[in-house]
Amino acid sequence: MSEHSCDVLILGGGMVGLSVAHQLLERDITTDITILDKEPELGLHSSGRNSGVLHAGLYYKPGSLKAKVCVEGARRLRSWVEERGLPLNPCGKVIVPPRAELDAQLDVLAERGRENGAEVELWDANQLREKIPEARTASGRALWSPNTAVVKPLSVVRRLRQDLADQGVKMYQSQHDFKARPTQQQLILSDGSALSYGYLFNCTGLQADRVARSFGMGNQYNLLPFKGLYWQLKDNCPFQPRTNLYPVPDLSVPFLGVHFTPSADETPVVSIGPTATLAFGRENYRGLKAIEPGMAAANIAVLARQYLTNRGGFRRYVHEQAVLALPPLLVRAAQELIPAVKPEHIELSQKVGIRSQLFNRTTERLEDDFLCLNGPCSTHVLNAISPAFTASFALADLIVDQALPQLNL
Ligand SMILES: Cc1cc2nc3c(=O)[nH]c(=O)nc-3n(C[C@H](O)[C@H](O)[C@H](O)COP(=O)(O)OP(=O)(O)OC[C@H]3O[C@@H](n4cnc5c(N)ncnc54)[C@H](O)[C@@H]3O)c2cc1C
């Protein structure tokens, strides 16, 4: 049996795993880093399948991990992208209340944004129309976030991978399976070889709860995967918003509602979405291939219970968001933001993503914040949902800080 060893082993080469490696190098902690990913290419899951929005930090409860890392993470990732000349659309974002009774939420978001260190401005309907002539606000007010930007997520992942490889980080890809031996600080790979580590970071996104359990961690969490489908405006649609346009979200569930996002392409494509409906498997992007019947049945039962007890305002989520995978209802939601949208203006996009949303069986609630569980010589990053892409550099710093007492390098 062959044996390899490294100071730091990172499981998962999505944006979070890559950013942990980036921070270890930036801070001169070690260069002996191995990243192990189950796929032949990086970016095949959430980090390559998201909206690419660098969020400005408006939504998150002050004091939460999301609030701590979003503003700083966005600033750092944005300058990293700019320094490398990667595509970036500095288009900002407008948030509007689709119904008048949601108007007060604009003040809540403005307050949260300011507390989190984000720049925000309350606008009237004229200012909104100057930015997006077709947009509508139900209350006559809107919230403007000048620092929201859009990148091309795959180009970021690929460039970061290349930068790390150039600095000597080893990448083992197509590593589908391993057996964890936490007490020996070792993994046994599918070819029988042993990989020993000084410290391990589990950044496996949609599989992170399963991987954590194989290390005896996070037994109370289950993944509740929510699929995000996107539509897009056709080329010949008479209006093409050049700024992000979002509805005021329901802050009791971790989804932002269907929104318009111009891409970071030279001629931006405007996507509408993503939806948030239960997926029948962790990686069930399309068709029936990756369905996990046992998991789907258990998760339907969880959602049915959440609905009946209306925990965390779940009934409103089901009525307003779970149904948006149906095109007529999606068009209706889009019309709340831009009344001129018609079914013939939109087409289904190829893009589809699945959120690594966790359900806590002890509290019977969806987890809202990132979770970093520290075990012996290992950290397990769970619930790395939005804005983990935006926040990745600052989140990685925090993950590394928490691990430092055990890093012993
Ligand atoms: C539809 C959608 C839209 C979103 N929009 C935004 C947005 O606009 N802005 C934003 O900031 N965030 C957004 N997010 C969230 C963001 O995409 C994620 O928070 C982020 O990409 C998480 O990165 P990650 O590295 O944890 O996971 P991933 O990108 O999923 O990476 C995990 C990696 O682990 C690997 N892996 C899995 N299991 C194993 C294993 N057993 N062994 C080895 N490797 C393994 C996978 O192959 C994968 O490469 C969105 C998410 C979705 C789904």
Tab-separated table of C-alpha atoms and ligand atoms in Angstrom:
chain	number	residue	atom	x	y	z
A	1	MET	CA	0.000	0.000	0.000
A	2	SER	CA	1.496	3.378	-0.997
A	3	GLU	CA	1.487	6.240	1.498
A	4	HIS	CA	1.393	9.999	1.064
A	5	SER	CA	1.298	12.705	3.668
A	6	CYS	CA	0.687	16.452	3.863
A	7	ASP	CA	0.435	19.145	6.524
A	8	VAL	CA	-3.077	20.124	5.455
A	9	LEU	CA	-5.625	18.080	3.538
A	10	ILE	CA	-8.638	19.903	2.107
A	11	LEU	CA	-11.593	17.779	1.036
A	12	GLY	CA	-13.535	19.599	-1.697
A	13	GLY	CA	-12.171	22.016	-4.283
A	14	GLY	CA	-15.161	24.373	-4.441
A	15	MET	CA	-14.772	28.055	-3.599
A	16	VAL	CA	-14.604	27.364	0.154
A	17	GLY	CA	-11.908	24.662	-0.052
A	18	LEU	CA	-9.853	26.666	-2.555
A	19	SER	CA	-10.144	29.783	-0.385
A	20	VAL	CA	-8.903	27.901	2.699
A	21	ALA	CA	-5.809	26.892	0.689
A	22	HIS	CA	-5.447	30.492	-0.531
A	23	GLN	CA	-5.540	31.855	3.038
A	24	LEU	CA	-3.033	29.243	4.303
A	25	LEU	CA	-0.616	30.407	1.596
A	26	GLU	CA	-1.352	34.130	2.041
A	27	ARG	CA	-0.660	33.864	5.751
A	28	ASP	CA	2.449	31.748	5.231
A	29	ILE	CA	1.087	28.970	7.423
A	30	THR	CA	2.155	26.108	5.164
A	31	THR	CA	2.714	25.284	1.509
A	32	ASP	CA	2.314	21.528	2.055
A	33	ILE	CA	-1.373	21.464	1.084
A	34	THR	CA	-3.311	18.786	-0.786
A	35	ILE	CA	-6.817	19.322	-2.168
A	36	LEU	CA	-8.827	16.187	-2.868
A	37	ASP	CA	-11.987	16.381	-4.982
A	38	LYS	CA	-14.290	13.631	-6.185
A	39	GLU	CA	-14.859	15.200	-9.607
A	40	PRO	CA	-12.541	15.286	-12.639
A	41	GLU	CA	-13.025	19.090	-12.887
A	42	LEU	CA	-13.620	21.763	-10.250
A	43	GLY	CA	-16.740	23.935	-10.259
A	44	LEU	CA	-19.197	21.154	-11.118
A	45	HIS	CA	-21.304	21.893	-8.009
A	46	SER	CA	-22.483	25.076	-6.227
A	47	SER	CA	-19.375	27.160	-6.887
A	48	GLY	CA	-19.805	26.816	-10.649
A	49	ARG	CA	-23.603	26.853	-10.635
A	50	ASN	CA	-24.591	30.007	-8.781
A	51	SER	CA	-25.790	33.494	-9.750
A	52	GLY	CA	-22.288	34.957	-9.448
A	53	VAL	CA	-23.561	37.850	-7.353
A	54	LEU	CA	-21.024	39.381	-4.958
A	55	HIS	CA	-23.495	40.258	-2.230
A	56	ALA	CA	-23.030	43.522	-0.351
A	57	GLY	CA	-24.097	42.208	3.090
A	58	LEU	CA	-27.617	43.617	3.538
A	59	TYR	CA	-29.582	40.573	4.560
A	60	TYR	CA	-27.719	38.992	7.430
A	61	LYS	CA	-28.486	39.294	11.130
A	62	PRO	CA	-25.770	41.442	12.741
A	63	GLY	CA	-23.526	39.144	14.791
A	64	SER	CA	-24.083	36.125	12.517
A	65	LEU	CA	-21.114	34.538	10.731
A	66	LYS	CA	-22.661	35.602	7.411
A	67	ALA	CA	-22.735	39.231	8.577
A	68	LYS	CA	-19.150	39.013	9.852
A	69	VAL	CA	-17.655	37.800	6.588
A	70	CYS	CA	-19.858	38.987	3.728
A	71	VAL	CA	-18.805	42.646	3.377
A	72	GLU	CA	-15.099	41.971	3.874
A	73	GLY	CA	-15.209	38.831	1.701
A	74	ALA	CA	-16.922	40.688	-1.155
A	75	ARG	CA	-14.345	43.477	-1.009
A	76	ARG	CA	-11.418	41.044	-1.101
A	77	LEU	CA	-12.813	38.774	-3.800
A	78	ARG	CA	-13.714	41.770	-5.933
A	79	SER	CA	-10.175	43.196	-5.825
A	80	TRP	CA	-8.740	39.711	-6.512
A	81	VAL	CA	-11.009	39.436	-9.577
A	82	GLU	CA	-10.119	42.974	-10.732
A	83	GLU	CA	-6.363	42.422	-10.277
A	84	ARG	CA	-6.559	39.393	-12.582
A	85	GLY	CA	-8.744	41.097	-15.173
A	86	LEU	CA	-11.524	38.497	-14.833
A	87	PRO	CA	-15.043	39.503	-15.948
A	88	LEU	CA	-16.883	41.672	-13.414
A	89	ASN	CA	-20.101	43.625	-13.808
A	90	PRO	CA	-20.156	46.439	-11.193
A	91	CYS	CA	-23.880	46.929	-11.745
A	92	GLY	CA	-25.217	47.374	-8.171
A	93	LYS	CA	-28.567	46.120	-6.967
A	94	VAL	CA	-32.045	47.487	-6.311
A	95	ILE	CA	-34.438	45.813	-3.861
A	96	VAL	CA	-38.149	46.567	-4.207
A	97	PRO	CA	-41.216	45.547	-2.200
A	98	PRO	CA	-43.546	43.596	-4.501
A	99	ARG	CA	-46.449	44.362	-2.125
A	100	ALA	CA	-47.027	47.553	-0.134
A	101	GLU	CA	-47.145	45.709	3.206
A	102	LEU	CA	-43.484	44.698	2.671
A	103	ASP	CA	-42.337	48.332	2.566
A	104	ALA	CA	-41.181	48.381	6.211
A	105	GLN	CA	-38.755	45.545	5.408
A	106	LEU	CA	-36.729	48.056	3.366
A	107	ASP	CA	-35.917	49.885	6.608
A	108	VAL	CA	-34.957	46.606	8.287
A	109	LEU	CA	-32.605	45.774	5.399
A	110	ALA	CA	-31.147	49.312	5.324
A	111	GLU	CA	-30.496	49.118	9.071
A	112	ARG	CA	-28.959	45.619	8.847
A	113	GLY	CA	-26.850	46.658	5.870
A	114	ARG	CA	-25.459	49.705	7.686
A	115	GLU	CA	-24.731	47.670	10.828
A	116	ASN	CA	-22.893	45.119	8.697
A	117	GLY	CA	-20.786	47.850	7.072
A	118	ALA	CA	-22.533	47.919	3.677
A	119	GLU	CA	-23.387	51.072	1.739
A	120	VAL	CA	-27.151	51.496	1.173
A	121	GLU	CA	-29.512	54.264	0.060
A	122	LEU	CA	-33.287	54.471	0.241
A	123	TRP	CA	-34.709	55.611	-3.100
A	124	ASP	CA	-38.040	56.903	-4.338
A	125	ALA	CA	-39.859	55.590	-7.424
A	126	ASN	CA	-38.232	58.205	-9.722
A	127	GLN	CA	-34.728	57.141	-8.746
A	128	LEU	CA	-35.737	53.519	-9.323
A	129	ARG	CA	-37.127	54.333	-12.783
A	130	GLU	CA	-33.940	56.182	-13.726
A	131	LYS	CA	-31.974	53.005	-13.021
A	132	ILE	CA	-34.456	50.444	-14.406
A	133	PRO	CA	-37.278	52.176	-16.346
A	134	GLU	CA	-39.509	49.056	-16.391
A	135	ALA	CA	-39.199	48.229	-12.671
A	136	ARG	CA	-42.045	48.664	-10.216
A	137	THR	CA	-42.164	49.336	-6.499
A	138	ALA	CA	-45.471	48.654	-4.721
A	139	SER	CA	-44.812	51.280	-2.043
A	140	GLY	CA	-42.984	54.031	-3.958
A	141	ARG	CA	-39.659	53.193	-2.261
A	142	ALA	CA	-36.666	50.988	-3.095
A	143	LEU	CA	-33.269	50.176	-1.605
A	144	TRP	CA	-30.098	50.789	-3.620
A	145	SER	CA	-26.898	48.818	-2.988
A	146	PRO	CA	-24.105	50.362	-5.103
A	147	ASN	CA	-21.465	47.770	-4.174
A	148	THR	CA	-23.230	44.626	-5.368
A	149	ALA	CA	-21.416	43.211	-8.403
A	150	VAL	CA	-21.614	40.137	-10.631
A	151	VAL	CA	-18.760	37.809	-11.652
A	152	LYS	CA	-18.515	34.652	-13.735
A	153	PRO	CA	-18.234	32.013	-10.996
A	154	LEU	CA	-16.531	29.334	-13.116
A	155	SER	CA	-13.832	31.734	-14.273
A	156	VAL	CA	-13.123	32.589	-10.611
A	157	VAL	CA	-12.907	28.904	-9.569
A	158	ARG	CA	-10.661	27.973	-12.499
A	159	ARG	CA	-8.295	30.895	-11.978
A	160	LEU	CA	-8.027	30.302	-8.244
A	161	ARG	CA	-7.298	26.610	-8.867
A	162	GLN	CA	-4.552	27.584	-11.321
A	163	ASP	CA	-3.013	30.149	-8.917
A	164	LEU	CA	-2.895	27.540	-6.139
A	165	ALA	CA	-1.423	24.840	-8.381
A	166	ASP	CA	1.243	27.364	-9.509
A	167	GLN	CA	2.155	27.862	-5.840
A	168	GLY	CA	2.633	24.126	-5.294
A	169	VAL	CA	-0.741	23.040	-3.901
A	170	LYS	CA	-1.326	19.415	-4.936
A	171	MET	CA	-4.673	18.542	-6.482
A	172	TYR	CA	-6.004	14.980	-6.446
A	173	GLN	CA	-9.132	14.898	-8.605
A	174	SER	CA	-11.586	12.086	-9.528
A	175	GLN	CA	-11.175	10.708	-5.968
A	176	HIS	CA	-14.678	9.329	-5.509
A	177	ASP	CA	-14.354	7.508	-2.280
A	178	PHE	CA	-12.314	7.224	0.863
A	179	LYS	CA	-12.510	5.681	4.289
A	180	ALA	CA	-11.863	8.098	7.159
A	181	ARG	CA	-9.574	7.058	10.001
A	182	PRO	CA	-9.766	10.191	12.169
A	183	THR	CA	-7.784	8.775	15.104
A	184	GLN	CA	-4.840	7.980	12.804
A	185	GLN	CA	-5.272	11.303	10.875
A	186	GLN	CA	-5.477	9.303	7.704
A	187	LEU	CA	-7.749	8.582	4.749
A	188	ILE	CA	-7.668	5.299	2.871
A	189	LEU	CA	-8.401	6.075	-0.792
A	190	SER	CA	-10.318	3.788	-3.155
A	191	ASP	CA	-7.072	2.417	-4.677
A	192	GLY	CA	-6.018	1.327	-1.182
A	193	SER	CA	-3.356	4.008	-0.727
A	194	ALA	CA	-3.146	5.922	2.549
A	195	LEU	CA	-3.126	9.712	2.792
A	196	SER	CA	-1.982	11.077	6.174
A	197	TYR	CA	-2.573	14.657	7.258
A	198	GLY	CA	-1.664	17.003	10.067
A	199	TYR	CA	-5.018	18.792	9.798
A	200	LEU	CA	-8.095	18.245	7.619
A	201	PHE	CA	-10.706	20.719	6.362
A	202	ASN	CA	-13.987	19.232	5.135
A	203	CYS	CA	-15.332	21.666	2.502
A	204	THR	CA	-17.418	19.216	0.496
A	205	GLY	CA	-20.539	21.396	0.047
A	206	LEU	CA	-23.522	19.177	-0.735
A	207	GLN	CA	-21.757	16.171	0.830
A	208	ALA	CA	-20.331	17.974	3.866
A	209	ASP	CA	-22.827	16.588	6.414
A	210	ARG	CA	-22.236	13.033	5.193
A	211	VAL	CA	-18.446	13.467	5.262
A	212	ALA	CA	-18.644	15.081	8.747
A	213	ARG	CA	-20.601	12.076	10.027
A	214	SER	CA	-17.846	9.744	8.800
A	215	PHE	CA	-15.599	11.676	11.241
A	216	GLY	CA	-18.221	11.373	14.008
A	217	MET	CA	-19.243	15.052	13.694
A	218	GLY	CA	-22.547	16.887	13.167
A	219	ASN	CA	-24.877	13.957	13.757
A	220	GLN	CA	-27.911	16.192	14.313
A	221	TYR	CA	-27.787	17.694	10.785
A	222	ASN	CA	-29.320	16.470	7.540
A	223	LEU	CA	-29.058	18.011	4.116
A	224	LEU	CA	-32.318	19.413	2.719
A	225	PRO	CA	-31.223	20.152	-0.857
A	226	PHE	CA	-33.151	22.948	-2.605
A	227	LYS	CA	-32.892	23.155	-6.367
A	228	GLY	CA	-32.526	26.496	-8.131
A	229	LEU	CA	-33.701	26.638	-11.747
A	230	TYR	CA	-33.012	29.737	-13.815
A	231	TRP	CA	-34.843	31.288	-16.720
A	232	GLN	CA	-33.413	34.097	-18.834
A	233	LEU	CA	-34.678	36.999	-20.927
A	234	LYS	CA	-34.542	36.206	-24.639
A	235	ASP	CA	-32.263	38.353	-26.823
A	236	ASN	CA	-35.259	39.932	-28.493
A	237	CYS	CA	-37.010	40.918	-25.233
A	238	PRO	CA	-37.550	44.710	-25.581
A	239	PHE	CA	-36.063	45.491	-22.148
A	240	GLN	CA	-32.865	44.134	-20.583
A	241	PRO	CA	-32.280	45.461	-17.025
A	242	ARG	CA	-28.622	46.339	-16.517
A	243	THR	CA	-28.823	46.212	-12.705
A	244	ASN	CA	-29.728	43.425	-10.264
A	245	LEU	CA	-33.386	43.680	-9.306
A	246	TYR	CA	-34.493	41.730	-6.208
A	247	PRO	CA	-37.737	41.545	-4.237
A	248	VAL	CA	-37.727	42.212	-0.500
A	249	PRO	CA	-37.032	38.699	0.826
A	250	ASP	CA	-38.861	36.768	3.501
A	251	LEU	CA	-36.156	36.992	6.175
A	252	SER	CA	-37.486	33.927	8.025
A	253	VAL	CA	-36.272	31.525	5.298
A	254	PRO	CA	-32.802	31.470	3.704
A	255	PHE	CA	-33.917	32.209	0.112
A	256	LEU	CA	-33.838	35.593	-1.593
A	257	GLY	CA	-36.829	35.213	-3.925
A	258	VAL	CA	-36.752	35.168	-7.711
A	259	HIS	CA	-34.693	38.067	-9.062
A	260	PHE	CA	-33.245	39.563	-12.259
A	261	THR	CA	-29.448	39.352	-12.591
A	262	PRO	CA	-27.409	40.650	-15.549
A	263	SER	CA	-24.372	38.429	-16.145
A	264	ALA	CA	-20.751	39.604	-16.289
A	265	ASP	CA	-20.553	38.894	-20.050
A	266	GLU	CA	-19.629	41.669	-22.473
A	267	THR	CA	-23.272	41.675	-23.577
A	268	PRO	CA	-24.967	40.696	-20.320
A	269	VAL	CA	-27.568	37.919	-20.343
A	270	VAL	CA	-30.308	38.623	-17.792
A	271	SER	CA	-31.244	35.577	-15.738
A	272	ILE	CA	-34.443	35.235	-13.721
A	273	GLY	CA	-34.307	32.938	-10.720
A	274	PRO	CA	-33.179	30.847	-9.004
A	275	THR	CA	-36.244	28.979	-7.764
A	276	ALA	CA	-36.079	27.079	-4.470
A	277	THR	CA	-37.856	23.737	-4.660
A	278	LEU	CA	-36.949	20.527	-2.848
A	279	ALA	CA	-34.468	18.425	-4.853
A	280	PHE	CA	-34.831	14.644	-4.816
A	281	GLY	CA	-31.102	14.051	-4.408
A	282	ARG	CA	-28.002	16.001	-3.411
A	283	GLU	CA	-26.796	16.201	-7.003
A	284	ASN	CA	-30.073	15.637	-8.850
A	285	TYR	CA	-29.618	18.594	-11.234
A	286	ARG	CA	-31.678	17.098	-14.083
A	287	GLY	CA	-33.661	13.963	-14.928
A	288	LEU	CA	-33.902	10.904	-12.745
A	289	LYS	CA	-30.275	9.757	-12.600
A	290	ALA	CA	-29.178	11.185	-9.271
A	291	ILE	CA	-32.451	10.706	-7.384
A	292	GLU	CA	-31.987	9.359	-3.840
A	293	PRO	CA	-35.425	7.856	-2.994
A	294	GLY	CA	-34.734	7.290	0.722
A	295	MET	CA	-33.469	10.810	1.245
A	296	ALA	CA	-36.292	12.330	-0.818
A	297	ALA	CA	-38.985	10.479	1.175
A	298	ALA	CA	-37.423	11.529	4.499
A	299	ASN	CA	-37.116	15.145	3.354
A	300	ILE	CA	-40.700	15.304	2.076
A	301	ALA	CA	-41.804	14.115	5.526
A	302	VAL	CA	-39.659	16.843	7.166
A	303	LEU	CA	-41.127	19.537	4.913
A	304	ALA	CA	-44.686	18.290	5.483
A	305	ARG	CA	-44.135	18.559	9.246
A	306	GLN	CA	-42.622	22.040	8.881
A	307	TYR	CA	-45.638	23.053	6.817
A	308	LEU	CA	-48.180	21.670	9.299
A	309	THR	CA	-46.497	23.290	12.305
A	310	ASN	CA	-45.608	26.418	10.265
A	311	ARG	CA	-42.163	26.546	11.934
A	312	GLY	CA	-40.070	29.489	10.763
A	313	GLY	CA	-43.007	30.815	8.680
A	314	PHE	CA	-42.657	27.797	6.423
A	315	ARG	CA	-46.181	27.928	5.013
A	316	ARG	CA	-45.422	31.268	3.357
A	317	TYR	CA	-42.277	29.796	1.758
A	318	VAL	CA	-44.312	26.887	0.341
A	319	HIS	CA	-47.069	29.153	-1.000
A	320	GLU	CA	-44.750	31.813	-2.418
A	321	GLN	CA	-41.444	30.173	-3.404
A	322	ALA	CA	-41.705	26.367	-3.597
A	323	VAL	CA	-44.179	26.704	-6.458
A	324	LEU	CA	-42.056	28.973	-8.672
A	325	ALA	CA	-40.645	26.066	-10.703
A	326	LEU	CA	-44.018	26.264	-12.529
A	327	PRO	CA	-43.448	28.752	-15.389
A	328	PRO	CA	-46.791	30.645	-15.130
A	329	LEU	CA	-46.150	31.274	-11.424
A	330	LEU	CA	-42.557	32.284	-12.106
A	331	VAL	CA	-43.766	34.805	-14.698
A	332	ARG	CA	-46.242	36.157	-12.147
A	333	ALA	CA	-43.435	36.588	-9.577
A	334	ALA	CA	-41.234	38.278	-12.208
A	335	GLN	CA	-44.135	40.604	-13.141
A	336	GLU	CA	-44.259	41.810	-9.528
A	337	LEU	CA	-40.845	43.358	-10.234
A	338	ILE	CA	-41.232	44.178	-13.950
A	339	PRO	CA	-44.924	44.175	-14.998
A	340	ALA	CA	-44.037	44.137	-18.730
A	341	VAL	CA	-42.534	40.606	-18.562
A	342	LYS	CA	-44.522	38.204	-20.708
A	343	PRO	CA	-44.176	34.402	-21.046
A	344	GLU	CA	-42.820	34.870	-24.589
A	345	HIS	CA	-39.916	36.996	-23.258
A	346	ILE	CA	-38.342	34.173	-21.239
A	347	GLU	CA	-36.659	30.824	-21.880
A	348	LEU	CA	-35.288	28.145	-19.559
A	349	SER	CA	-31.560	28.556	-18.930
A	350	GLN	CA	-29.086	25.651	-18.913
A	351	LYS	CA	-27.926	26.750	-15.478
A	352	VAL	CA	-29.247	24.868	-12.439
A	353	GLY	CA	-27.812	24.693	-8.935
A	354	ILE	CA	-28.586	22.928	-5.663
A	355	ARG	CA	-28.165	24.616	-2.294
A	356	SER	CA	-26.393	22.737	0.507
A	357	GLN	CA	-29.085	23.740	3.019
A	358	LEU	CA	-29.004	21.952	6.383
A	359	PHE	CA	-31.888	20.945	8.602
A	360	ASN	CA	-31.221	20.662	12.323
A	361	ARG	CA	-33.148	17.668	13.695
A	362	THR	CA	-32.723	18.845	17.291
A	363	THR	CA	-34.246	22.317	16.817
A	364	GLU	CA	-36.414	21.155	13.874
A	365	ARG	CA	-35.391	24.237	11.880
A	366	LEU	CA	-33.481	25.092	8.747
A	367	GLU	CA	-30.035	26.352	9.705
A	368	ASP	CA	-29.658	29.969	8.666
A	369	ASP	CA	-25.947	30.603	9.302
A	370	PHE	CA	-22.685	28.951	8.206
A	371	LEU	CA	-21.529	26.237	10.635
A	372	CYS	CA	-17.877	25.405	11.247
A	373	LEU	CA	-17.541	22.383	13.523
A	374	ASN	CA	-14.101	21.699	14.971
A	375	GLY	CA	-13.182	18.103	15.749
A	376	PRO	CA	-9.829	16.527	16.583
A	377	CYS	CA	-7.411	17.766	13.877
A	378	SER	CA	-10.321	18.628	11.582
A	379	THR	CA	-12.814	21.383	10.722
A	380	HIS	CA	-16.119	20.615	9.015
A	381	VAL	CA	-17.716	23.492	7.095
A	382	LEU	CA	-21.455	22.862	6.937
A	383	ASN	CA	-24.331	24.868	5.504
A	384	ALA	CA	-22.042	26.825	3.154
A	385	ILE	CA	-25.055	28.368	1.440
A	386	SER	CA	-25.246	31.867	-0.070
A	387	PRO	CA	-23.275	34.124	0.394
A	388	ALA	CA	-20.418	31.615	0.903
A	389	PHE	CA	-19.145	32.273	-2.631
A	390	THR	CA	-19.019	36.046	-2.047
A	391	ALA	CA	-17.607	35.657	1.451
A	392	SER	CA	-15.187	32.820	0.711
A	393	PHE	CA	-11.880	34.650	1.376
A	394	ALA	CA	-13.041	36.146	4.693
A	395	LEU	CA	-14.862	32.947	5.682
A	396	ALA	CA	-11.682	30.970	4.999
A	397	ASP	CA	-9.728	33.349	7.235
A	398	LEU	CA	-12.167	32.708	10.040
A	399	ILE	CA	-12.049	28.928	9.466
A	400	VAL	CA	-8.240	29.010	9.580
A	401	ASP	CA	-8.278	31.199	12.737
A	402	GLN	CA	-10.513	28.660	14.503
A	403	ALA	CA	-8.205	25.792	13.460
A	404	LEU	CA	-4.928	27.555	14.400
A	405	PRO	CA	-4.692	26.210	17.979
A	406	GLN	CA	-4.703	22.667	16.559
A	407	LEU	CA	-2.656	23.282	13.403
A	408	ASN	CA	0.719	22.706	15.128
A	409	LEU	CA	2.820	23.620	12.103
B	1	LIG	C1	-28.637	28.294	-7.271
B	1	LIG	C2	-27.590	28.938	-6.386
B	1	LIG	C3	-27.324	30.305	-6.486
B	1	LIG	C4	-26.388	30.889	-5.651
B	1	LIG	N1	-26.056	32.204	-5.827
B	1	LIG	C5	-25.058	32.746	-5.093
B	1	LIG	C6	-24.623	34.081	-5.316
B	1	LIG	O1	-25.102	34.746	-6.227
B	1	LIG	N2	-23.655	34.593	-4.527
B	1	LIG	C7	-23.074	33.855	-3.520
B	1	LIG	O2	-22.230	34.389	-2.809
B	1	LIG	N3	-23.449	32.583	-3.311
B	1	LIG	C8	-24.398	32.010	-4.081
B	1	LIG	N4	-24.747	30.709	-3.892
B	1	LIG	C9	-24.055	29.939	-2.852
B	1	LIG	C10	-22.673	29.502	-3.315
B	1	LIG	O3	-22.698	28.952	-4.596
B	1	LIG	C11	-22.127	28.481	-2.330
B	1	LIG	O4	-22.282	29.003	-1.028
B	1	LIG	C12	-20.658	28.157	-2.540
B	1	LIG	O5	-20.407	27.898	-3.892
B	1	LIG	C13	-20.278	26.973	-1.681
B	1	LIG	O6	-18.984	26.544	-2.031
B	1	LIG	P1	-18.429	25.181	-1.490
B	1	LIG	O7	-16.989	25.147	-1.805
B	1	LIG	O8	-18.842	24.993	-0.077
B	1	LIG	O9	-19.238	24.039	-2.278
B	1	LIG	P2	-19.065	23.415	-3.742
B	1	LIG	O10	-18.851	24.428	-4.744
B	1	LIG	O11	-20.257	22.519	-3.906
B	1	LIG	O12	-17.764	22.534	-3.632
B	1	LIG	C14	-17.714	21.328	-2.937
B	1	LIG	C15	-16.687	20.453	-3.619
B	1	LIG	O13	-16.547	19.263	-2.852
B	1	LIG	C16	-16.405	18.159	-3.735
B	1	LIG	N5	-16.792	16.951	-3.001
B	1	LIG	C17	-18.021	16.588	-2.577
B	1	LIG	N6	-17.966	15.430	-1.905
B	1	LIG	C18	-16.670	15.047	-1.880
B	1	LIG	C19	-15.980	13.952	-1.327
B	1	LIG	N7	-16.616	13.000	-0.644
B	1	LIG	N8	-14.643	13.869	-1.505
B	1	LIG	C20	-13.975	14.835	-2.195
B	1	LIG	N9	-14.586	15.914	-2.746
B	1	LIG	C21	-15.919	16.024	-2.584
B	1	LIG	C22	-17.326	18.504	-4.895
B	1	LIG	O14	-16.970	17.805	-6.054
B	1	LIG	C23	-17.124	20.014	-5.016
B	1	LIG	O15	-16.094	20.317	-5.941
B	1	LIG	C24	-25.691	30.091	-4.707
B	1	LIG	C25	-25.940	28.719	-4.618
B	1	LIG	C26	-26.863	28.139	-5.473
B	1	LIG	C27	-27.077	26.647	-5.398
